[in-house]
Amino acid sequence: LAARAAELAALWDTRVEPPDGPRADRIRARAEERRQMWRDLLLFGEHTWGAAGSVSEPEARQTVEQWAYKRRFVEGAEAAAASQLGDALVRIGRATNAGPGRIAFNAVNWARTDVVRVAGAAGTTLAYGGQAFPAVDLEDGGALVLLRDIPPLGYLALTTAPRAPALPVDEGDALDASAGGFRVRLDAQTGAIVSLAGPDGTERVKTSPWSGLNQLLHVSGGDRSALWTAGDRDTLRAVPTLDVAGAARVSSRRLRLPGIGVQLACTRTLRGCSSVTSRVTLYDDLPWVDIENRIEKNATLDKEAVYVAFPFAFSQPTVEMEVPLGRMTVERDQQPGSGRDWYCHTHWVWLHEGTDGVLWSAPDAPLVTLNDLFRGAWRRTIAPDGTLFSYALNNYWHTNYAARQGGAIVLRYRLSLLAPGDAAEPVRRGWAACDPLYVSPPYTNPAPGQLIARDSAFSIPDRGVLVIGAKPADDEDGAILKLLDVGGTARTIGVWPAAFAFQQARRANLVEMNGTALTMRADRSASVEMKAWGVAAARLFTPRETAG
C-alpha cells in the first residue's frame, strides 16, 4: 500500500521538479526505482521460494543463506517505498505555503478523517486554515493526531508550530472505557474484550469458550498429523493432538487521549511469548474501535500456532470478505473441494445477519479461520456461526517456510459496526483500516510555491468505484488510472482533471496497453465504462506538441 501511495504521489513530479537540464533524468531515475521496488516485493512474495531444507535442516548453511538473501528483497522494497513516498510528499510541501509544515496525504479516492501516528510530532501543532488538529504526545517523541477531511487522492498542506506538551491522562487501573457511543469492558482474567456495544446498545460479544474479542491463543502440538507438517501423505490420517493456552491479564489502565478518545492499555502473558501488551482505543468522533497487540515471540522449532479469537454475537451470519480485485461470500461462492479450513482476506471481513453487521480488518494478519481453530479437519462445507479467528502465525508447513517464528510481532485489528445496505462501504472502511493517512517529514519554505494548499490528483465523485492504482505511465505518456467497481452496478463514471491535467483519454489494460479513445465531455471529464464488479483502466494524457 505504501508502494501504491508512492506511485500516486509521483503524479505531482512534473509540477514540482525544478525545470533544469537534469529534470527528466531525475524523474526517470525515480520511476526506475519504483519499478525495482515492485519487482522486489513480487520476488519476496513468491511463496515457493524458500530453502527446501527449511524445516529438516533449519541451521544448514543453504537454509540460513537463502532466508537472509530473500529477506533483502522485502527490506529493500520497504526502504524504497518509504523514501519514495516521503521524498515525494516533501517535494509537494516545498511547493506550497511559506513557513514550516508537513503534508498529510490520502491515497484512496474518498475524503478521510482518521487518527495517525506522526513521527517526531510531540510538542508540535499541526493545523490547516488556522485550525489545529487534536494531538496527544507519545513516549517515542511522536504524536497521535486526528486529521480531518484529507482530500481524496490528494494532500493537505499543514502548518506546524511549537506547542506545550499534550500527554495522555492516566486514569488508573480500569477494565472499562467508553467514547463516541462505544463502550468496552475487558475480562479481568484474560484481558480479552468481554463486552462491546455501540451507540445502539446492542451487545456484540457472545458467550463462548474463547473468553472474548481479542483473546490471544497459543496452540502447541500437531507434529506429523493432519495439519500437514510433513511431506508424507500418510500423516494426513493422524488426528492432531493440540494444547490450547489463552492469554492472562496482568494489569490494565485507562488512558484518556484529550481531543481524540480513550484507550485501555493491558499487560498480558501468553505461553511462548516473553511480553504481550494490548491496547484498545475508542474515539470521540470515529465510528470504529482499534486494537493493537505487541508481542515478543520466543522462537521454537516445536510445532505451534498463534490465533486471536473474535466471537461475535451472531448465530448464522453471512460472511463476506475481500479477495484480490473482488469479494466472495463464504460457502455460497465456493466450489466443491475448495478450502474451508482457512481463508485469506485482502482488507476486510464482513459478518452480517439481518439488519446488523460487524466489519473486521487486520492489516498485519491476512489469514482467518471460521468457527474454530484449524484442526486438520479439511471441511467439505461450513456454516459460519459468528466466531472468527485471526490465524496470526504457525510453523506447520514442512518445507519452503521458516521453521521457527520469533521476535517482535504487531497484530492490529479494526472493528466497526456496519449494517447491510451500501455494498461499497465495506471496501471504504476496510481499505482505510489497512492504508493509513501518510504524513511527510517536516520542511520549511522561505517563500510560497506554485501549488495550492489542498488538492487532489483527479476528481472521481462516484462513491461506488475504487481506485486500485494511479501512476505516471511507464512510457511517460500521461497517467494510468486503474479502477474497480465495488458497488455492483454497470455504469459510466466520470473522471475529472485536478492537480493532474489531461485533455484526452484512452482505454487501457492493467499492463498499460492502449485501447480505443474515451469520450471527453464538455466539462473536461473522461467517461469510463464500468462493468458490475469489473475492472477498468484508462490512460489520461495531453497530446505532445509536434514540430511544424
Short mmCIF file of C-alpha atoms in Angstrom, two decimals, residues 103-477:
data_model
loop_
_atom_site.label_atom_id
_atom_site.label_comp_id
_atom_site.label_asym_id
_atom_site.label_seq_id
_atom_site.Cartn_x
_atom_site.Cartn_y
_atom_site.Cartn_z
CA ILE A 103 1.95 17.24 4.10
CA ALA A 104 -0.93 14.93 5.02
CA PHE A 105 -1.64 12.54 2.14
CA ASN A 106 -4.63 10.35 1.37
CA ALA A 107 -4.06 7.57 -1.17
CA VAL A 108 -7.69 6.45 -1.51
CA ASN A 109 -10.39 8.11 -3.60
CA TRP A 110 -12.69 9.42 -0.87
CA ALA A 111 -12.09 12.12 1.72
CA ARG A 112 -10.92 10.70 5.05
CA THR A 113 -10.78 11.58 8.72
CA ASP A 114 -8.62 9.29 10.85
CA VAL A 115 -6.04 9.14 13.60
CA VAL A 116 -2.43 8.74 12.50
CA ARG A 117 0.89 8.35 14.32
CA VAL A 118 3.17 11.19 13.24
CA ALA A 119 6.86 10.62 13.90
CA GLY A 120 8.66 13.44 15.68
CA ALA A 121 5.48 15.47 16.20
CA ALA A 122 5.43 15.59 20.02
CA GLY A 123 5.14 19.20 21.15
CA THR A 124 4.11 20.32 17.65
CA THR A 125 0.82 21.77 16.49
CA LEU A 126 -0.40 20.59 13.09
CA ALA A 127 -3.02 22.91 11.64
CA TYR A 128 -4.88 23.82 8.48
CA GLY A 129 -6.67 27.10 7.88
CA GLY A 130 -5.78 28.25 11.36
CA GLN A 131 -7.49 25.24 13.00
CA ALA A 132 -5.23 22.91 14.96
CA PHE A 133 -5.89 19.18 14.78
CA PRO A 134 -6.22 17.35 18.14
CA ALA A 135 -2.96 15.66 19.13
CA VAL A 136 -1.60 13.58 22.01
CA ASP A 137 2.13 13.12 22.54
CA LEU A 138 3.70 9.65 22.65
CA GLU A 139 6.68 8.39 24.65
CA ASP A 140 8.75 7.81 21.49
CA GLY A 141 8.63 11.50 20.50
CA GLY A 142 5.79 11.09 18.05
CA ALA A 143 2.16 12.09 18.40
CA LEU A 144 -1.30 10.71 17.73
CA VAL A 145 -3.08 13.27 15.54
CA LEU A 146 -6.70 13.33 14.42
CA LEU A 147 -6.53 14.54 10.81
CA ARG A 148 -9.84 15.69 9.39
CA ASP A 149 -11.17 15.75 5.83
CA ILE A 150 -8.00 14.89 3.90
CA PRO A 151 -8.85 15.18 0.18
CA PRO A 152 -9.29 12.02 -1.92
CA LEU A 153 -6.22 11.03 -3.92
CA GLY A 154 -4.58 14.13 -2.58
CA TYR A 155 -2.99 16.20 0.12
CA LEU A 156 -3.45 18.88 2.73
CA ALA A 157 -0.54 21.24 3.46
CA LEU A 158 -0.35 21.53 7.25
CA THR A 159 1.34 24.37 9.09
CA THR A 160 3.41 23.48 12.14
CA ALA A 161 4.37 25.37 15.28
CA PRO A 162 5.70 24.51 18.75
CA ARG A 163 3.13 23.86 21.49
CA ALA A 164 3.06 22.79 25.11
CA PRO A 165 3.21 19.04 25.80
CA ALA A 166 -0.14 17.22 25.44
CA LEU A 167 0.17 13.94 27.31
CA PRO A 168 -2.31 11.11 27.85
CA VAL A 169 -4.15 11.34 31.16
CA ASP A 170 -3.62 8.19 33.23
CA GLU A 171 -6.91 7.37 34.94
CA GLY A 172 -5.52 4.37 36.81
CA ASP A 173 -6.50 0.72 36.95
CA ALA A 174 -9.59 0.00 34.87
CA LEU A 175 -11.36 -2.68 32.87
CA ASP A 176 -13.88 -0.50 31.04
CA ALA A 177 -13.92 2.52 28.75
CA SER A 178 -16.42 4.46 26.66
CA ALA A 179 -16.22 7.12 23.94
CA GLY A 180 -18.11 8.14 20.83
CA GLY A 181 -21.09 5.95 21.70
CA PHE A 182 -18.94 2.82 22.08
CA ARG A 183 -18.26 1.07 25.36
CA VAL A 184 -15.97 -1.87 26.07
CA ARG A 185 -15.17 -4.00 29.09
CA LEU A 186 -12.18 -6.29 29.49
CA ASP A 187 -12.26 -9.69 31.14
CA ALA A 188 -10.42 -9.47 34.46
CA GLN A 189 -8.73 -12.85 33.98
CA THR A 190 -7.76 -12.81 30.28
CA GLY A 191 -7.74 -9.16 29.16
CA ALA A 192 -10.00 -10.02 26.22
CA ILE A 193 -12.95 -7.77 25.37
CA VAL A 194 -15.84 -9.47 27.13
CA SER A 195 -18.33 -6.74 26.19
CA LEU A 196 -18.55 -4.39 23.20
CA ALA A 197 -21.56 -2.24 22.42
CA GLY A 198 -22.08 0.63 20.00
CA PRO A 199 -24.45 3.59 20.02
CA ASP A 200 -27.49 1.30 19.73
CA GLY A 201 -26.53 -0.51 22.95
CA THR A 202 -26.54 -3.97 21.31
CA GLU A 203 -24.01 -6.44 22.71
CA ARG A 204 -21.57 -7.62 20.01
CA VAL A 205 -19.71 -10.29 22.02
CA LYS A 206 -21.22 -13.72 22.52
CA THR A 207 -20.51 -16.05 25.41
CA SER A 208 -18.09 -18.71 24.21
CA PRO A 209 -15.14 -20.82 25.38
CA TRP A 210 -12.85 -18.16 23.87
CA SER A 211 -13.32 -15.55 26.62
CA GLY A 212 -13.97 -12.57 24.36
CA LEU A 213 -12.78 -10.47 21.44
CA ASN A 214 -9.01 -10.19 21.02
CA GLN A 215 -8.30 -13.25 23.15
CA LEU A 216 -4.78 -14.41 22.26
CA LEU A 217 -4.33 -18.17 21.95
CA HIS A 218 -1.14 -20.21 21.76
CA VAL A 219 -1.56 -23.68 20.26
CA SER A 220 1.11 -26.35 20.62
CA GLY A 221 1.26 -29.85 19.20
CA GLY A 222 0.20 -31.39 15.90
CA ASP A 223 3.55 -32.70 14.71
CA ARG A 224 3.26 -35.32 11.93
CA SER A 225 -0.51 -35.08 11.76
CA ALA A 226 -3.33 -33.89 9.52
CA LEU A 227 -2.05 -30.32 9.96
CA TRP A 228 0.32 -31.07 7.05
CA THR A 229 3.57 -30.93 8.92
CA ALA A 230 5.37 -33.41 6.66
CA GLY A 231 5.55 -34.35 3.00
CA ASP A 232 4.37 -37.91 3.74
CA ARG A 233 0.67 -38.12 2.85
CA ASP A 234 0.14 -40.85 5.43
CA THR A 235 0.40 -38.20 8.12
CA LEU A 236 -2.93 -36.79 6.92
CA ARG A 237 -4.64 -39.74 8.60
CA ALA A 238 -3.31 -38.78 12.04
CA VAL A 239 -5.67 -36.61 14.08
CA PRO A 240 -3.61 -33.84 15.70
CA THR A 241 -3.40 -33.50 19.46
CA LEU A 242 -3.44 -29.79 20.24
CA ASP A 243 -2.93 -27.97 23.53
CA VAL A 244 -4.56 -24.51 23.56
CA ALA A 245 -3.46 -21.89 26.10
CA GLY A 246 -5.10 -18.48 26.37
CA ALA A 247 -3.61 -15.15 27.40
CA ALA A 248 -3.92 -14.00 31.01
CA ARG A 249 -4.31 -10.42 32.18
CA VAL A 250 -1.64 -8.97 34.48
CA SER A 251 -2.85 -5.36 34.69
CA SER A 252 -4.79 -2.77 32.72
CA ARG A 253 -5.01 1.01 32.82
CA ARG A 254 -7.28 3.56 31.21
CA LEU A 255 -5.64 6.44 29.38
CA ARG A 256 -7.63 9.49 28.35
CA LEU A 257 -6.49 10.92 24.99
CA PRO A 258 -7.72 14.55 25.10
CA GLY A 259 -9.49 15.53 21.88
CA ILE A 260 -9.14 12.01 20.45
CA GLY A 261 -10.70 9.38 22.72
CA VAL A 262 -9.79 6.85 25.38
CA GLN A 263 -7.55 3.79 25.49
CA LEU A 264 -7.26 0.68 27.63
CA ALA A 265 -3.66 -0.49 27.91
CA CYS A 266 -3.43 -4.09 29.11
CA THR A 267 -0.34 -6.10 30.03
CA ARG A 268 -0.86 -9.84 29.47
CA THR A 269 1.02 -13.11 29.46
CA LEU A 270 0.86 -15.80 26.79
CA ARG A 271 2.69 -19.10 26.56
CA GLY A 272 5.56 -18.95 24.10
CA CYS A 273 5.91 -15.17 24.44
CA SER A 274 8.14 -13.05 26.67
CA SER A 275 5.85 -9.99 26.66
CA VAL A 276 2.35 -9.05 25.46
CA THR A 277 0.79 -5.58 25.50
CA SER A 278 -2.71 -4.98 24.15
CA ARG A 279 -4.30 -1.58 23.52
CA VAL A 280 -7.96 -0.98 22.79
CA THR A 281 -8.74 2.55 21.54
CA LEU A 282 -12.17 4.17 21.31
CA TYR A 283 -12.61 7.53 19.61
CA ASP A 284 -14.75 10.55 20.30
CA ASP A 285 -15.58 11.12 16.62
CA LEU A 286 -14.65 7.95 14.69
CA PRO A 287 -17.11 5.05 14.21
CA TRP A 288 -14.76 2.17 14.98
CA VAL A 289 -12.60 0.55 17.64
CA ASP A 290 -8.88 -0.08 17.10
CA ILE A 291 -6.98 -2.93 18.74
CA GLU A 292 -3.21 -3.33 18.81
CA ASN A 293 -1.24 -6.26 20.24
CA ARG A 294 2.52 -6.02 20.56
CA ILE A 295 4.12 -9.38 21.22
CA GLU A 296 7.67 -10.56 21.80
CA LYS A 297 7.52 -14.11 20.49
CA ASN A 298 10.02 -16.75 21.57
CA ALA A 299 11.41 -18.78 18.67
CA THR A 300 10.95 -22.55 18.77
CA LEU A 301 11.17 -25.49 16.39
CA ASP A 302 8.24 -27.19 18.12
CA LYS A 303 5.02 -27.13 16.12
CA GLU A 304 2.88 -24.18 17.21
CA ALA A 305 0.39 -21.54 16.15
CA VAL A 306 -0.97 -18.26 17.49
CA TYR A 307 -4.57 -17.19 16.99
CA VAL A 308 -6.64 -14.20 18.08
CA ALA A 309 -10.28 -15.04 18.78
CA PHE A 310 -13.26 -12.83 17.88
CA PRO A 311 -16.54 -14.46 18.99
CA PHE A 312 -19.16 -12.07 17.60
CA ALA A 313 -22.79 -12.21 18.71
CA PHE A 314 -24.24 -13.80 15.58
CA SER A 315 -25.88 -17.20 15.13
CA GLN A 316 -25.88 -17.82 11.35
CA PRO A 317 -24.26 -14.79 9.71
CA THR A 318 -23.40 -14.25 6.10
CA VAL A 319 -19.63 -13.82 5.88
CA GLU A 320 -18.18 -11.80 3.01
CA MET A 321 -14.54 -10.95 2.52
CA GLU A 322 -12.38 -9.03 0.10
CA VAL A 323 -10.19 -11.06 -2.23
CA PRO A 324 -7.84 -9.59 -4.85
CA LEU A 325 -9.93 -7.40 -7.18
CA GLY A 326 -13.20 -8.72 -5.78
CA ARG A 327 -15.17 -10.18 -2.92
CA MET A 328 -16.59 -13.56 -2.01
CA THR A 329 -19.28 -14.94 0.28
CA VAL A 330 -18.15 -17.91 2.33
CA GLU A 331 -19.72 -21.20 1.18
CA ARG A 332 -22.09 -19.59 -1.35
CA ASP A 333 -19.27 -18.64 -3.72
CA GLN A 334 -17.09 -21.69 -3.12
CA GLN A 335 -16.62 -24.64 -5.44
CA PRO A 336 -16.83 -28.21 -4.13
CA GLY A 337 -13.46 -29.20 -2.70
CA SER A 338 -12.23 -25.66 -2.16
CA GLY A 339 -10.72 -24.74 1.21
CA ARG A 340 -12.89 -24.01 4.21
CA ASP A 341 -10.29 -24.55 6.94
CA TRP A 342 -8.76 -21.11 6.46
CA TYR A 343 -9.28 -18.07 4.24
CA CYS A 344 -7.11 -15.15 3.16
CA HIS A 345 -8.74 -11.72 3.23
CA THR A 346 -7.25 -8.70 1.47
CA HIS A 347 -8.51 -5.81 3.62
CA TRP A 348 -11.76 -6.82 5.36
CA VAL A 349 -14.17 -9.50 6.52
CA TRP A 350 -17.83 -8.56 6.92
CA LEU A 351 -20.16 -10.59 9.13
CA HIS A 352 -23.82 -9.58 8.88
CA GLU A 353 -27.13 -11.06 9.90
CA GLY A 354 -30.50 -9.39 9.43
CA THR A 355 -30.05 -5.66 9.91
CA ASP A 356 -26.85 -5.99 11.97
CA GLY A 357 -23.22 -6.34 10.92
CA VAL A 358 -19.59 -6.03 12.01
CA LEU A 359 -16.70 -5.23 9.71
CA TRP A 360 -13.35 -6.70 10.79
CA SER A 361 -9.97 -5.73 9.34
CA ALA A 362 -6.47 -6.99 10.13
CA PRO A 363 -3.63 -5.07 8.41
CA ASP A 364 -0.95 -7.44 9.73
CA ALA A 365 -2.62 -10.86 9.56
CA PRO A 366 -4.37 -11.92 6.34
CA LEU A 367 -5.32 -15.49 7.34
CA VAL A 368 -8.58 -16.24 9.15
CA THR A 369 -10.43 -19.35 10.26
CA LEU A 370 -14.14 -19.51 11.00
CA ASN A 371 -15.99 -21.27 13.85
CA ASP A 372 -12.88 -22.99 15.23
CA LEU A 373 -9.11 -23.22 15.12
CA PHE A 374 -7.52 -25.18 12.29
CA ARG A 375 -7.52 -28.80 13.46
CA GLY A 376 -6.83 -30.62 10.20
CA ALA A 377 -10.49 -31.50 9.64
CA TRP A 378 -10.42 -30.47 5.95
CA ARG A 379 -14.07 -29.49 5.97
CA ARG A 380 -16.22 -30.02 2.87
CA THR A 381 -18.83 -27.44 3.92
CA ILE A 382 -19.06 -24.70 6.53
CA ALA A 383 -21.91 -22.81 8.18
CA PRO A 384 -20.40 -19.73 9.87
CA ASP A 385 -21.53 -19.25 13.48
CA GLY A 386 -20.13 -15.74 14.07
CA THR A 387 -16.78 -16.73 15.55
CA LEU A 388 -13.72 -15.58 13.63
CA PHE A 389 -10.09 -16.34 14.42
CA SER A 390 -7.15 -14.34 13.16
CA TYR A 391 -4.68 -17.08 12.21
CA ALA A 392 -1.68 -14.97 13.15
CA LEU A 393 1.20 -17.43 12.70
CA ASN A 394 2.11 -21.10 12.51
CA ASN A 395 5.06 -23.32 11.60
CA TYR A 396 3.11 -26.37 10.39
CA TRP A 397 4.31 -26.39 6.79
CA HIS A 398 7.02 -28.94 6.09
CA THR A 399 9.22 -27.07 3.61
CA ASN A 400 9.96 -23.70 1.99
CA TYR A 401 8.92 -21.71 5.08
CA ALA A 402 10.94 -20.72 8.12
CA ALA A 403 10.92 -23.45 10.76
CA ARG A 404 10.57 -21.02 13.65
CA GLN A 405 8.98 -17.64 14.19
CA GLY A 406 10.22 -15.27 16.86
CA GLY A 407 10.84 -11.63 17.61
CA ALA A 408 8.61 -8.57 17.70
CA ILE A 409 5.14 -9.08 16.24
CA VAL A 410 2.42 -6.45 15.86
CA LEU A 411 -1.19 -7.55 15.34
CA ARG A 412 -3.66 -4.73 14.67
CA TYR A 413 -7.42 -5.03 14.21
CA ARG A 414 -10.21 -2.57 13.49
CA LEU A 415 -13.85 -3.28 14.31
CA SER A 416 -16.72 -1.17 13.05
CA LEU A 417 -20.47 -1.68 13.09
CA LEU A 418 -21.81 -1.90 9.55
CA ALA A 419 -25.32 -2.98 8.63
CA PRO A 420 -26.18 -4.22 5.11
CA GLY A 421 -27.08 -1.52 2.63
CA ASP A 422 -24.24 0.20 0.79
CA ALA A 423 -22.20 -2.50 -0.97
CA ALA A 424 -19.21 -0.15 -1.31
CA GLU A 425 -18.94 0.85 2.36
CA PRO A 426 -17.10 -2.34 3.50
CA VAL A 427 -14.45 -1.54 0.89
CA ARG A 428 -14.05 2.05 2.03
CA ARG A 429 -13.77 1.12 5.71
CA GLY A 430 -11.60 -1.93 5.10
CA TRP A 431 -9.10 -0.06 2.96
CA ALA A 432 -8.99 2.81 5.45
CA ALA A 433 -8.15 0.33 8.22
CA CYS A 434 -5.17 -1.01 6.29
CA ASP A 435 -3.95 2.00 4.30
CA PRO A 436 -3.16 4.83 6.75
CA LEU A 437 -3.08 8.53 6.11
CA TYR A 438 0.53 9.43 5.37
CA VAL A 439 2.34 12.43 6.85
CA SER A 440 5.57 13.80 5.40
CA PRO A 441 8.75 14.68 7.28
CA PRO A 442 8.88 18.35 8.32
CA TYR A 443 10.08 21.04 5.91
CA THR A 444 10.39 24.84 5.88
CA ASN A 445 9.66 27.05 2.88
CA PRO A 446 11.25 30.50 2.63
CA ALA A 447 8.51 31.63 0.21
CA PRO A 448 5.19 30.36 -1.21
CA GLY A 449 5.36 27.85 -4.04
CA GLN A 450 3.22 27.20 -7.08
CA LEU A 451 0.86 24.61 -5.54
CA ILE A 452 -2.31 25.31 -3.59
CA ALA A 453 -2.59 24.07 0.00
CA ARG A 454 -5.25 21.44 -0.72
CA ASP A 455 -5.57 19.39 -3.88
CA SER A 456 -6.31 16.01 -5.46
CA ALA A 457 -4.70 14.28 -8.41
CA PHE A 458 -8.09 13.60 -10.03
CA SER A 459 -11.73 14.11 -9.14
CA ILE A 460 -13.90 10.95 -9.16
CA PRO A 461 -17.22 11.70 -7.42
CA ASP A 462 -18.67 8.19 -7.91
CA ARG A 463 -18.51 6.52 -4.46
CA GLY A 464 -19.03 3.05 -5.86
CA VAL A 465 -15.65 2.85 -7.58
CA LEU A 466 -12.25 2.10 -6.04
CA VAL A 467 -9.00 3.45 -7.47
CA ILE A 468 -6.72 0.45 -7.21
CA GLY A 469 -3.82 2.31 -8.78
CA ALA A 470 -2.87 5.70 -10.22
CA LYS A 471 0.63 6.35 -11.54
CA PRO A 472 2.74 8.04 -14.19
CA ALA A 473 2.72 5.86 -17.29
CA ASP A 474 5.81 3.73 -17.80
CA ASP A 475 6.32 5.22 -21.27
CA GLU A 476 6.00 8.76 -19.80
CA ASP A 477 2.86 9.47 -21.83
#
